[in-house]
Amino acid sequence: MNIGLSKGHFYGLDEEKITNSRKQYGDNRLSTFKPKGIFSKILENLSDPIIRILLGALGANIIFNMKSINWAECGGIILAIIISTLISSLSERGSEKAFERLQSDTRGKSVRVIRQGGERLIPIEDIVVGDYVILSSGDGVPCDGRMVEGRILIDQSALNGESIEVWKEPCHDKTDFIPSSADCVFRGSLISEGQGIMICKAVGQSTLYGRIAGELTEEKRQSPLKLRLEALAKSVSKIGYFAAVLVALTYLFNVIFIDSAFVGAEIISKLSDWHFMSSSIIKAITIAITVVVVAVPEGLPLMITVILSSNMKKMLKAGVLVRKPVGIETAGSMNILFTDKTGTVTCGKLKTEAIITAEGIQYKRLGAVANEGIFNILLPSLQKNCDSTIIEGVVRGGNSTDRAILEFLGGASSDVPVIDHLPFDSKRKFSASVLPGLTVYKGAPEKIIARCSRCYDKNGSVRSFNTKSDILDTVKKISSRCGRVIAVAAFEKGILDSLPDDMIFICIIKLRDSLRPEAKTAVSRLRSAGIQSVMITGDGIDTAIAVAKDAGIMGVDKGSVAIDSAALSAMTDEEIAKMLPDLAVVARALPSDKSRLVRIAEALGMVVGMTGDGVNDAPALKLADVGFSMGSGTEIAKEASDIVILHNDLSSIADAVLFGRTIWKSIRKFILFQLTMNLSAVGVSLFGQLLGIDAPVTVIQMLWVNIIMDTLGGVAFAGEAPLEKYMKEKPKRRDAPVFTRSLFVQILTVGSFVVALCVFFLSSSFMRDFYLYSHDPIYFMTAFFALFIFTGICVSFISRGDGFFTFSGLSKNKPFIFIMVFVLVIQLSMVYFGGEVFRCAPLEAKELLLVCALSITVFPADFVRKICMKLLKI
């Protein structure tokens, strides 16, 4: 294909030089994302702090209790560990596969090169240093190098964050590859216009793109969730050890002193009996280990895995791909978000909002001016002085400004021929086209308007430009409101290469990269959630401030400080830390500014979010506590991030925060439920022995209890709905303890009430007589088993309630209702059909009703607890 370039001037590499270059510099492959194997992920997930405690307790239980081990309890723990690690590992692998599919469309691209005097089409990975690469509009630059032929307009925003396109052309007096030189182009840039030939100077990991990818080795600090779970594990361990020692000492006190009725001679006899003491101590140790095992919330790892996995699926449907599950919960803890402007806060695409004539009339549609005399001058002036074209109904080529103008015309076309054309140049700051009898100019207002002394009125007549000052004021107002202005003028003579004096003003064009429709609402939601938004952009400070004010990032009761990169670099970290709470805008930002701000914010104990789509954003995305990459972004940015926002939608980040907060609340509710029931189980086991009942709950019954508390409970609490009221709360500290004072009091009071209720039932002569204990204990023990399970169901409702309202939001968690009804049905089935396996016998209706009545006393008891806590301000 002949593209009008002097390809014959370049012979290119032959096979020998290609081989030598590949040996010396390598090929053009980038280091790709290499997922860990499933077994590596399983081993990694086994390092979870709660799982480590479970493994330790399980090992001790097996060693010390081999003869009388509770295999149901051990089986429950092993099952919880296996399921949670497998689901977590498979879920993470599923996210990686989705991410690999997201990347797959960037592989297998081909490029045109000149080799051995001819044009060749080769895979992008096969480019070597020294290759001559042919570039055309719409292509991506495949490697780093220098322009040697032609002229191209490129978009380097993926690399430097600046939305302004720049022209690149050969500098024939230079041969060295100097990155700052005007003839150098870099991998990851996009060609908006023009054509040319470059010589490759760097490939693969040696390119700027590749070097940034190679910097992504710095590991994130621990996530808030992991930090909190480690603290929880320590707290649970201390409580479990304390309870274990207490129970063991109580057992020894019971067998030595109480059983001896405090008779001195018998006590001394027991103390001096080595066989009795050794067996009693071993039994005490056995009981202590059992208490530790029961105290650990073994269902927590499984529940966290289930809730993260289920929410990942929900978020994917909403256009949010979660690459790292823990990133969801981290988003909920976030208290500062550094966000890009282009494509995140704004649409990332220029749009023509209006054309304004010399009389100050704004036309927001071309059709509105169609009946005016100026239309016959306006249409050819805009259409024919444009480097974009319409192909098959789609605007192609040209820079973003030309595309926006052509889209505004909506397919309207003029038959006026173009005699000559001068493309836009950033140095000249204007373009020009020679039409029959008229030359039209389009460019920077300060260049065009200054040379206009005449203008067209709406009838198309030429008159004196008396409104020049008004037009200049309009230009200033538009610019101050984050708009871009292009001026259009004409002259009777065909002068192309310079602007003549006494030009005729036609109009100014008001363009804008408008705010995304949801941006303002999203920023407001984040602010109400206590999250500070800081906009970081490569644009100038005036434009940045205007966009920030429009989006609600900057203004009254919001961030008030706007700063550019130069001023930021002159400040110390301490000065920036003091300024950070008021910071709203960082303009002309460099990639290093983003990483620096992340480090400073993290040093202040903040949970930091960062959005980005370019290669330059990748290090900061990796460093931040939670990195949000855009679906339209580069592969490196996506690989460095935790969450990919597929639709580039800022509201999706606010949704991620809501999901994260919901997840944390669900985890906390489940911990409350598990620890309350664990305390109840320990208390029942302890007091049951003191009351002479060796097994208040049998091995098989305990297995059912574990299934309720672990598997079914985890699934039930994982279904909590995200409520918008959570976005009115302030973010939790990164190291906020799970064991808050209120949580501890609730576990202690509700758990103690359940234990007291169970002890009352087991010790009450009325209950024993009512359930005919002396005739056959099976009915009494069946009723107790039902009481324990029914009470557990009531505790689950109390645990998931918010504040005083135990049943608030219950209708939005249908899985919870279904599971609790399922547990109730299965329990009733056990009562009536369980038989000897479950140590159950059918109860009469009045006997079952009494059990139910006792169970629901948990609700008024908890209501009293809530009132007392409110009065005591706990």
GROMACS .gro file of C-alpha atoms in nm, residues 68 108 130 197 285 318 507 612 644 660 706 760 792 810 829:
model
   15
   68SER     CA    1  -1.154  -3.932   7.328
  108GLY     CA    2  -0.144  -1.075   1.848
  130GLY     CA    3   1.704  -0.094   1.422
  197ILE     CA    4   0.839   0.619   0.967
  285ILE     CA    5  -0.589  -3.026   7.954
  318ALA     CA    6  -2.242  -0.366   3.767
  507CYS     CA    7  -1.734   3.284   1.504
  612GLY     CA    8  -0.562   0.566   3.682
  644VAL     CA    9  -1.101  -0.253   3.718
  660GLY     CA   10  -1.691  -0.268   5.095
  706ASN     CA   11  -2.119  -2.628   6.367
  760PHE     CA   12  -3.180  -2.288   8.415
  792GLY     CA   13  -2.914  -1.976   6.822
  810LEU     CA   14  -3.443  -0.816   5.688
  829SER     CA   15  -3.732  -3.290   6.148
   0.00000   0.00000   0.00000
